[in-house]
Coordinates of C-alpha atoms in Angstrom, one line a residue:
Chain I
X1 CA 16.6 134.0 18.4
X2 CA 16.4 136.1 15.8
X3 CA 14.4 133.9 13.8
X4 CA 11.6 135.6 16.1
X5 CA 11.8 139.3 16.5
X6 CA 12.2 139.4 12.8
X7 CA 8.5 139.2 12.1
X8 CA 7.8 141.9 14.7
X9 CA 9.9 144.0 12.8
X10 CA 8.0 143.4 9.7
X11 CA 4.9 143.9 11.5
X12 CA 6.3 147.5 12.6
X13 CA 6.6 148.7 9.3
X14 CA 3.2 147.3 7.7
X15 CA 1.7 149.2 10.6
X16 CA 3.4 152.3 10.3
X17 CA 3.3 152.6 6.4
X18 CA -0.8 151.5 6.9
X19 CA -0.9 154.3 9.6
X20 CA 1.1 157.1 7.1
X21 CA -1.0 155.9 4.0
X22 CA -4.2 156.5 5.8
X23 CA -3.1 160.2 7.1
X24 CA -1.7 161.3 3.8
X25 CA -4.2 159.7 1.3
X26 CA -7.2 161.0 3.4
X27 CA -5.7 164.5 3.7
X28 CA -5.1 164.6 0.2
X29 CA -8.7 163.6 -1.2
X30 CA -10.5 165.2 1.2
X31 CA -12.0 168.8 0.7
X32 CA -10.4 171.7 2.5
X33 CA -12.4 174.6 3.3
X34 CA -10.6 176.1 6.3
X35 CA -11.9 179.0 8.3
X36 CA -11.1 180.7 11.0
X37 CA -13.9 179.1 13.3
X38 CA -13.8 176.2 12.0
X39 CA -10.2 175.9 13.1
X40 CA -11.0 177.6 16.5
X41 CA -10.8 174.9 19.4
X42 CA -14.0 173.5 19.8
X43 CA -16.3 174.8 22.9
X44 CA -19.7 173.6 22.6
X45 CA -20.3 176.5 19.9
X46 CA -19.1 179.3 22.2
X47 CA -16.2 181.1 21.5
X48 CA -13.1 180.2 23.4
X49 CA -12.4 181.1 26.5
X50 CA -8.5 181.5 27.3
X51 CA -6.4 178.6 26.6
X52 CA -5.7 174.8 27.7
X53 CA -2.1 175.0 28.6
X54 CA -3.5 175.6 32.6
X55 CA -2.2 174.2 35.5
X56 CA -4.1 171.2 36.0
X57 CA -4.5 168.8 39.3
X58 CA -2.0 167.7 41.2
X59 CA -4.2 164.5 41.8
X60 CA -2.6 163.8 38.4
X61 CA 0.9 163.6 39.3
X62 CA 0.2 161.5 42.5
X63 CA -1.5 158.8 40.8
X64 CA 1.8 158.9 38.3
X65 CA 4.0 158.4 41.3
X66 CA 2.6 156.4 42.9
X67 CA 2.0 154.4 39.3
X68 CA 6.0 154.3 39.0
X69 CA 6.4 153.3 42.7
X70 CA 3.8 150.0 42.1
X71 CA 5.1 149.3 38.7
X72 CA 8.3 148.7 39.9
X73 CA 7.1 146.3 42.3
X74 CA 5.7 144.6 39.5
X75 CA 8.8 144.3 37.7
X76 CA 10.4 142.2 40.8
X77 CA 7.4 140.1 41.0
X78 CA 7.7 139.1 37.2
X79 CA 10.9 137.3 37.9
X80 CA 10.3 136.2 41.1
X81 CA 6.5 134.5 39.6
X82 CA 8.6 132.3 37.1
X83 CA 11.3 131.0 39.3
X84 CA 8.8 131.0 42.2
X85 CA 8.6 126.7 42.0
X86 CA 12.2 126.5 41.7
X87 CA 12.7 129.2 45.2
X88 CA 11.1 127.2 47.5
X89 CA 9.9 128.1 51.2
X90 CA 13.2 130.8 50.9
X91 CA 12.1 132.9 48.0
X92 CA 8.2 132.7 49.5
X93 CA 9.2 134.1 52.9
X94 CA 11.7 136.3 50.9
X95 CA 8.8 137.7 48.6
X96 CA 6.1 138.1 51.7
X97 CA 8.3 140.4 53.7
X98 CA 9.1 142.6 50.6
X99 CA 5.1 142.6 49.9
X100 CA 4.6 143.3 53.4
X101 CA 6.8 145.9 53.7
X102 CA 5.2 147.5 50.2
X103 CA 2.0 147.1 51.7
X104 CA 2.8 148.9 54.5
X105 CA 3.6 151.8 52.4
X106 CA 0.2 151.5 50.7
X107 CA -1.7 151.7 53.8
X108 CA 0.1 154.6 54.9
X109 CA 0.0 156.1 51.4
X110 CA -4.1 155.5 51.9
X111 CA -3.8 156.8 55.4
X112 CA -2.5 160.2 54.1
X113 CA -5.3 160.7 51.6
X114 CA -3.3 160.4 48.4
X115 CA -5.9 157.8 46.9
X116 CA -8.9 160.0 47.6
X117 CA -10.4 161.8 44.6
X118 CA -13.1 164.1 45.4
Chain K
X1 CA 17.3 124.2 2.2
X2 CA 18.4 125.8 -0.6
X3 CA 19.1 129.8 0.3
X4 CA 19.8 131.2 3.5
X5 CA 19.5 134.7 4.8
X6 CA 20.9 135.2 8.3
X7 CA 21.0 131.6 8.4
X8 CA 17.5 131.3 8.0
X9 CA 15.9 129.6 5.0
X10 CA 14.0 131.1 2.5
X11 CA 10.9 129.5 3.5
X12 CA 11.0 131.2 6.8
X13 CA 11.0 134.6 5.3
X14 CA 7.5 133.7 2.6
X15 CA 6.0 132.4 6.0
X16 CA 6.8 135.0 7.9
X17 CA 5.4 137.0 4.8
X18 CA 2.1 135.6 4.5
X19 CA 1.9 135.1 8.9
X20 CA 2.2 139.3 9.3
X21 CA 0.2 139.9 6.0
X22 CA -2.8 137.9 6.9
X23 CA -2.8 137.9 10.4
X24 CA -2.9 142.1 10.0
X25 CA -5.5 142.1 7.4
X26 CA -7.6 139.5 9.4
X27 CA -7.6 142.0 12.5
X28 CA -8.1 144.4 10.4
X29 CA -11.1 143.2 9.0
X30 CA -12.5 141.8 12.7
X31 CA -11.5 145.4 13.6
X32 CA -14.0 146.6 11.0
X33 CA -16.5 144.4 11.5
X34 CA -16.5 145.0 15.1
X35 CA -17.9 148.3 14.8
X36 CA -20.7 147.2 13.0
X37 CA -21.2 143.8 15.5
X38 CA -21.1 146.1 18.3
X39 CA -23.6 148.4 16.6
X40 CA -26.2 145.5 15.8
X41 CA -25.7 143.4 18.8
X42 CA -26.2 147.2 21.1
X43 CA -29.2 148.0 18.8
X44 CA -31.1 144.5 18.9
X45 CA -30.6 144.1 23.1
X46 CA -32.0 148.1 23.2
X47 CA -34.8 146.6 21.1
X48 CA -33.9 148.6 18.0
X49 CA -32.1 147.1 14.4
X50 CA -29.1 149.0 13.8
X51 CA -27.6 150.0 11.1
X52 CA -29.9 148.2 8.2
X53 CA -29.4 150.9 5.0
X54 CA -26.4 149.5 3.4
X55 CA -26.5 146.3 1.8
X56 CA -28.2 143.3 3.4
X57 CA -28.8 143.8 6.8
X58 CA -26.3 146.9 6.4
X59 CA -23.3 144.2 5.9
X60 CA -21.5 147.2 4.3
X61 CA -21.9 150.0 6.6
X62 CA -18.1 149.2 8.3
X63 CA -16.6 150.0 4.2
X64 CA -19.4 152.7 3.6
X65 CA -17.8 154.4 7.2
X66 CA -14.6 154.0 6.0
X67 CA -14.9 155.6 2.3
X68 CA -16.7 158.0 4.6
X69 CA -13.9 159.0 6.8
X70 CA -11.3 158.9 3.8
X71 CA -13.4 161.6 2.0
X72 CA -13.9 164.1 5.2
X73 CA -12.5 167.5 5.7
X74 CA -9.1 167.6 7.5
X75 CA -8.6 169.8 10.2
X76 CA -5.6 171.2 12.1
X77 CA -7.0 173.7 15.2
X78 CA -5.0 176.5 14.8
X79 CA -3.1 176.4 18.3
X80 CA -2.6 172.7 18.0
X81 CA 0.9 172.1 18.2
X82 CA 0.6 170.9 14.4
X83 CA 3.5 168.1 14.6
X84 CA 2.3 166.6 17.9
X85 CA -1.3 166.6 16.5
X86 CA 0.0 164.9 13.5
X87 CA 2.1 162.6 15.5
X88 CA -0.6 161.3 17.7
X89 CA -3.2 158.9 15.9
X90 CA 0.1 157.3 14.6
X91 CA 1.5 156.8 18.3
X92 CA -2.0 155.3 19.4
X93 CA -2.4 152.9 16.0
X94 CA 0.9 151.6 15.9
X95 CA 0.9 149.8 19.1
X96 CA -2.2 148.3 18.7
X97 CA -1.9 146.6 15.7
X98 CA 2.0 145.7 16.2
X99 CA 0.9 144.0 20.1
X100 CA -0.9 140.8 18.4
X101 CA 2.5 139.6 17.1
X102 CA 3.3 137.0 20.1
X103 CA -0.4 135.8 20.5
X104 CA 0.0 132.2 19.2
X105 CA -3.5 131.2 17.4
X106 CA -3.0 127.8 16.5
X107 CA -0.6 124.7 16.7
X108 CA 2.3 123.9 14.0
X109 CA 1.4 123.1 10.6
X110 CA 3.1 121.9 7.3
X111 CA 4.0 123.6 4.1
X112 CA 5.8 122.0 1.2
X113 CA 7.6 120.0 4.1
X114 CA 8.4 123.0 6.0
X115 CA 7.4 123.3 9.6
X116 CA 5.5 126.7 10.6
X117 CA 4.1 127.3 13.9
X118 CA 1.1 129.8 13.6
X119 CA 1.9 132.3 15.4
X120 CA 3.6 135.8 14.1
X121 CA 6.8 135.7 16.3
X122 CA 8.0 132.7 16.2
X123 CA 9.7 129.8 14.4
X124 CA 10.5 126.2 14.1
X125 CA 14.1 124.6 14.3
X126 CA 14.5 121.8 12.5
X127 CA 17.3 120.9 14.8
X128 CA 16.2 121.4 18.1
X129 CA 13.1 119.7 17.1
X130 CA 10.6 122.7 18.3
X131 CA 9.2 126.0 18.0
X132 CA 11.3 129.0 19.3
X133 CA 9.2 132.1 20.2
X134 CA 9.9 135.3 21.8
X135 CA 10.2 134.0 26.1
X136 CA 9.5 137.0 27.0
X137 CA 5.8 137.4 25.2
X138 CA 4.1 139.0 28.0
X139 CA 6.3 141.7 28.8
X140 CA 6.3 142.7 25.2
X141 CA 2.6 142.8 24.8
X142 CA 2.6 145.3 28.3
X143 CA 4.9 147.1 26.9
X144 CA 3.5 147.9 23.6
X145 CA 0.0 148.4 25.1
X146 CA 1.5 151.1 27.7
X147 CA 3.2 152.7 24.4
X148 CA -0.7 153.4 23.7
X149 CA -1.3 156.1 26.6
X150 CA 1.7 158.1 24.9
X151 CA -0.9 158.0 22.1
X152 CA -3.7 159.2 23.8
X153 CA -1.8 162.0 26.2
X154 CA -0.1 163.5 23.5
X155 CA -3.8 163.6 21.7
X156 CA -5.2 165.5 24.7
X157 CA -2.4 168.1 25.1
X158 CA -2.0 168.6 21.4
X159 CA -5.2 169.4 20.2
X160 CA -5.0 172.7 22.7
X161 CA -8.6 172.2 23.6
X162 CA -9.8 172.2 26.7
X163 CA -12.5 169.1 26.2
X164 CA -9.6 167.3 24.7
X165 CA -6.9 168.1 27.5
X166 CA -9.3 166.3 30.3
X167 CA -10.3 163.5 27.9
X168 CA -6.5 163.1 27.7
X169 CA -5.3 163.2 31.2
X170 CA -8.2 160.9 33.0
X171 CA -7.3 158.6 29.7
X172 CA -3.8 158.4 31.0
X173 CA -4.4 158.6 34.8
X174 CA -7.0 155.4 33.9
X175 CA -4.8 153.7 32.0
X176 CA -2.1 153.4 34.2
X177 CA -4.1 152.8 37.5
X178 CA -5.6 149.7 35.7
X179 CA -2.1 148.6 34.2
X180 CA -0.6 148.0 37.5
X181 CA -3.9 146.1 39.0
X182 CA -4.0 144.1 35.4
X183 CA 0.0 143.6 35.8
X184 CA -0.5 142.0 39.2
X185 CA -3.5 140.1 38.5
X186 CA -1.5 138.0 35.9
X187 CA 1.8 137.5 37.8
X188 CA 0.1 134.4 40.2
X189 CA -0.6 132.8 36.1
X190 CA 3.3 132.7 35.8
X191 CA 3.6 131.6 39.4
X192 CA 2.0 128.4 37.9
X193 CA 3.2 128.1 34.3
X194 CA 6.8 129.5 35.2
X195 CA 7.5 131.3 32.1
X196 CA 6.4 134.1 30.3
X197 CA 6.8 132.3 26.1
X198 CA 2.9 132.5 25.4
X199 CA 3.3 129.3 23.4
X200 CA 4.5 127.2 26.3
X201 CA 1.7 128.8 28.5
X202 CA -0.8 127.5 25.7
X203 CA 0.9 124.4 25.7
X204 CA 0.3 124.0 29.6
X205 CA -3.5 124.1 29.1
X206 CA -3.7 121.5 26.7
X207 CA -6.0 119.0 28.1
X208 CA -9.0 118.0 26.3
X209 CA -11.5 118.4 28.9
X210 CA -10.6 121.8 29.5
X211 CA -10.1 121.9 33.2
X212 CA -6.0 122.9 32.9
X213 CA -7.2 126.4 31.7
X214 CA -6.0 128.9 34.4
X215 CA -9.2 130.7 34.3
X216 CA -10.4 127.2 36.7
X217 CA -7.0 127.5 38.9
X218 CA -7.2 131.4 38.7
X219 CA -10.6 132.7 38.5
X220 CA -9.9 135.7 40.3
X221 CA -7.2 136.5 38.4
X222 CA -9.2 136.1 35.2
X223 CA -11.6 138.3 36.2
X224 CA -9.4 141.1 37.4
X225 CA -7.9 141.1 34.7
X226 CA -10.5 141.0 32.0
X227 CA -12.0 144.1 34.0
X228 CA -8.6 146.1 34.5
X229 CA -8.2 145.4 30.3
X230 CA -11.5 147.2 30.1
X231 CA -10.4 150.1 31.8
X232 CA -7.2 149.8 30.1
X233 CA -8.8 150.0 26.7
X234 CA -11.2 152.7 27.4
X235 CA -14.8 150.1 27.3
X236 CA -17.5 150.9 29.1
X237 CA -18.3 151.1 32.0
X238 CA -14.8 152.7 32.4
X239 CA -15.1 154.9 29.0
X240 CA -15.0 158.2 31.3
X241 CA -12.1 159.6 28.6
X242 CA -15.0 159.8 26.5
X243 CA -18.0 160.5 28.2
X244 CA -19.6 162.2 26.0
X245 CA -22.1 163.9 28.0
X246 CA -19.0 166.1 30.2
X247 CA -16.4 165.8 27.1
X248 CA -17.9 166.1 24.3
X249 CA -15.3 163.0 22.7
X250 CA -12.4 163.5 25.3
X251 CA -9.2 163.2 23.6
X252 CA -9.9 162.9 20.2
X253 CA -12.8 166.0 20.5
X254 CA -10.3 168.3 17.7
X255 CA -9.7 165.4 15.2
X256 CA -11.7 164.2 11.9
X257 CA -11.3 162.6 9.1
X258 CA -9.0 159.8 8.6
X259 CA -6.8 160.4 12.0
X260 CA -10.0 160.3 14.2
X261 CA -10.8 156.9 12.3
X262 CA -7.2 156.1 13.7
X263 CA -8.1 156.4 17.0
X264 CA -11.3 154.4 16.9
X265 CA -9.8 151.3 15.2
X266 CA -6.7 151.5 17.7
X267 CA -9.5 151.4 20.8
X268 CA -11.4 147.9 18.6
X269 CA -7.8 146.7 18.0
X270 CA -7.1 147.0 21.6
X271 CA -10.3 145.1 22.1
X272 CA -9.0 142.4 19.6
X273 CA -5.7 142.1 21.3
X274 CA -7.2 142.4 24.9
X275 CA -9.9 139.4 24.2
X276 CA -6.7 137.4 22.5
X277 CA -4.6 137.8 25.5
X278 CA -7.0 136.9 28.0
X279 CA -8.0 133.8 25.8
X280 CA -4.2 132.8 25.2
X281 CA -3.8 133.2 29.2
X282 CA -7.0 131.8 31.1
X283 CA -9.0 130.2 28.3
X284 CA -6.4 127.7 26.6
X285 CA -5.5 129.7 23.3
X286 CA -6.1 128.0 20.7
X287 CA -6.5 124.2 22.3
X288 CA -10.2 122.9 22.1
X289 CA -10.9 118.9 21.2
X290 CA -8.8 117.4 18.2
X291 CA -6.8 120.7 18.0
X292 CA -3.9 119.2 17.9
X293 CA -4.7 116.1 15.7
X294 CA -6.2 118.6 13.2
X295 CA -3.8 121.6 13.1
X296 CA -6.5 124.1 11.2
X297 CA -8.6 123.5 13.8
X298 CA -6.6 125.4 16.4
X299 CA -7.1 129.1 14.7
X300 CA -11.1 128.3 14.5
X301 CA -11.2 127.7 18.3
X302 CA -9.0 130.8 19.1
X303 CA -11.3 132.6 17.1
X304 CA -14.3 131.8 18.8
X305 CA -13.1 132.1 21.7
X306 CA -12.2 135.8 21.2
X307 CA -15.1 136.5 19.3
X308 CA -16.8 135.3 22.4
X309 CA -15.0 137.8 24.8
X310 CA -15.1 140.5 22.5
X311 CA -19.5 139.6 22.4
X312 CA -19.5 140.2 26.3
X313 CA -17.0 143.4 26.0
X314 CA -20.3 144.3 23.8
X315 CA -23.0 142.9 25.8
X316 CA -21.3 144.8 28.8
X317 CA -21.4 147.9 27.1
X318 CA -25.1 147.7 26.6
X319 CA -25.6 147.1 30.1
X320 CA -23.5 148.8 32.7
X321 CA -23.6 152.3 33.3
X322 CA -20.8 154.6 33.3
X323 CA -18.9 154.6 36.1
X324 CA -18.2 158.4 38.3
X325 CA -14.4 159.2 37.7
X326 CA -13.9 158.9 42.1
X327 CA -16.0 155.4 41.7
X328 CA -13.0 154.3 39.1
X329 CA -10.2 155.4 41.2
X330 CA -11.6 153.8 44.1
X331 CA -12.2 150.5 42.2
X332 CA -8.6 150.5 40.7
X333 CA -6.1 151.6 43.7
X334 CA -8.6 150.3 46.6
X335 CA -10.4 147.0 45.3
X336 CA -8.5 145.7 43.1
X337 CA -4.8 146.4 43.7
X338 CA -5.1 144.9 47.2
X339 CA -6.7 142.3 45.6
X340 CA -4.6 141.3 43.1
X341 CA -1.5 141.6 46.0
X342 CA -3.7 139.2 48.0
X343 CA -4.1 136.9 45.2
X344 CA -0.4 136.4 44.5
X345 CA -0.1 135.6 48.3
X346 CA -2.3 133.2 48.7
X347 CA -1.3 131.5 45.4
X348 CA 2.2 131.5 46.8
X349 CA 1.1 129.9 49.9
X350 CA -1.4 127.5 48.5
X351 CA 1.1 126.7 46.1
X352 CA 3.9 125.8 48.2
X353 CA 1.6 123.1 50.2
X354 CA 0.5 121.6 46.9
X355 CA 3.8 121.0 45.9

């Protein structure tokens, strides 16, 4: 077993140590000229207005809920999908009610508007 | 065998060596030479001949970019939460070159009398008599390629830009609509192969004629999922974290120089990856006629066949338009989540009468 996550390991550190050479080497052969506009957040040439750290959408946070709610679904599909030939007619009728009873929650969750985005 | 190391022989370490060396310098080059594909290919279906300055044909404008960015001005906005900016092209890169690892790209072949299955994560015992990989492939190569959005998020909020913040959080709220419809689209593959080691799903399409590929059993599937792995990875017509004409670059608006080069070969390396794990899933992997009788052959077909996708990821690009932000939502939670739930039903169903 471990004869296989070794190389991923390996792999780990060429990529970091590619990623940390690239960031260092470029920032110390490249020119620095800083000033003050230059390092001002860039607004299509105006001068900034306010900052970024706003309250933003809420639409945001409902997609990542309902993201999390889904996703976990998919995790109990996952091991259900490889066993699925071994379950037979029990884990079929066993999977269909809980996917009926998730898609019951969609429709509602459609009804109320959450996956509109005007 | 001479030395051991964890009870492995010493020969396992030199392969797994040279697998991680080449195979990350091979990607890395395709990841290169990408950018200037995608350029030419773009430029000659808009009737124009792209880039065609440096060397033959511009051959050399991928290095000539890359000498470029090395050389450019670095610069940290001064409200960007400096360690978090810093942090970010790392988090983005790292996945994407580190999610290739279980892709198997061609069958077993011999060195000096020792066994070595081509593919990164993996490993033949003598004694069993086969190649042990990683059985649960496909859950790693989610996982790593939801560690991106971190990536991309922590760009956005970092750079304390307004352009950037947006590009940041329709990236993420993109990203992970599409995850779940892509996540569901490939459950009814497993429902038929009944395991999640990419090598024995390989190993399941290995007919010569082709017609054990699950792209025939599962088209639907396939093409969810190639289209939820373009949203994923940002390709048009889903690249609305970079739409240019409202966001100026989206996330990465606030960085240059070498860390905005970061950003643009982790997008062509999640192309790379993308391309490799629909061809490993729905297009055989690496199996193509004599593949197995000729064991170098294998890595030439899994090539093609990528290079293939990774052509219509192009030829896409150049002729969709971009899709409206409440035309993507729709398209991700409405289409093709139901879809993708529907699919798995039916294949249970179907299935069960088959068997």
């Amino acid at each position: 077993m471990l004869g296989a996550y070794l190389p991923i390991l390996l792999l780990v550190i060429v990529a970091v140590l590619f990623g940390l050479v690239s960031i260092v080497l470029s920032s110390l052969i490249g020119q620095k000229k800083p000033s003050p506009v230059k390092l001002a957040p860039y607004e299509s040439g105006c001068t900034p207005v306010g900052t970024a750290r706003e309250r933003f959408s809420i639409k945001f946070y409902l997609i990542a809920m309902l993201f999390i709610l889904f996703d976990i679904e998919a995790v109990f599909l996952y091991p259900w999908a490889i066993l699925y030939k071994k379950l037979g007619v029990f884990g079929l009728v066993e999977m269909g009610t809980f996917i009926v009873i998730l898609f019951v929650g969609y429709i509602y969750v459609w009804k109320k508007g959450a996956l509109e985005w005007e | 065998m001479g030395i051991e190391i964890l009870g492995l022989p010493m020969m396992y370490y030199i392969a797994m060596v040279a697998k991680v060396l080449v195979a990350f310098v091979f990607v890395l080059l395709t990841v290169a030479y990408a950018t200037y594909a995608e350029r030419k290919i773009i430029g000659h279906m808009q009737v124009r001949l792209g880039p065609m300055r440096t060397g033959w044909h511009g051959l050399l404008q991928p290095i000539a970019d890359g000498v470029k960015l090395f050389f450019k001005e670095e610069i940290i906005p001064s409200q960007a939460s400096t360690f978090a900016y810093l942090l970010a092209p790392l988090v983005a890169l790292i996945p994407a070159f580190i999610t290739f690892a279980v892709i198997p790209f061609g069958g077993v072949i011999e060195v000096a009398g020792y066994k070595i299955p081509l593919q990164i994560a993996s490993y033949f015992d003598t004694a069993a008599g086969r190649v042990f990989d990683i059985n649960v492939g496909v859950l790693y190569i989610l996982a790593m390629s939801s560690l991106g959005v971190y990536g991309i998020v922590l760009a956005g909020w970092a750079s304390n830009s307004k352009y950037s913040l947006l590009g940041g959080l329709r990236a993420s709220a993109q990203m992970i609509s599409y995850e779940l419809s892509a996540g569901l689209a490939i459950v009814s593959v497993f429902m038929l192969s009944g395991t999640l080691s990419l090598n024995e799903i390989v190993a399941q399409q290995s007919a010569y004629n082709g017609f054990n590929w699950f792209a025939f059993k599962q088209p639907l599937a396939a093409i969810m999922f190639f289209i939820c792995s373009l949203a994923e990875i940002n390709r048009t017509p889903f690249d609305l974290p970079e739409a240019e004409t409202e966001l100026v670059s989206g996330f990465c608006t606030e960085y240059s120089s070498m860390k905005y080069a970061m950003f643009f070969m982790a997008e062509y390396a999640n192309m790379v990856t993308v391309c490799a794990l629909t061809t490993t899933l729905f297009l055989g992997g690496w199996n193509g006629p004599m593949a197995i009788a000729i064991p170098l052959l294998g890595p030439v077909y899994f090539v093609a066949k990528v290079y293939f996708l990774m052509f219509v990821c192009m030829w896409i690009r150049a002729t969709l338009p971009r899709y409206r932000y409440d035309q993507l939502m729709h398209l991700g939670w409405k289409v093709l989540l139901p879809l993708s739930l529907l699919n798995i039903v039916a294949t249970g169903i179907i299935g069960y009468f088959i068997n």
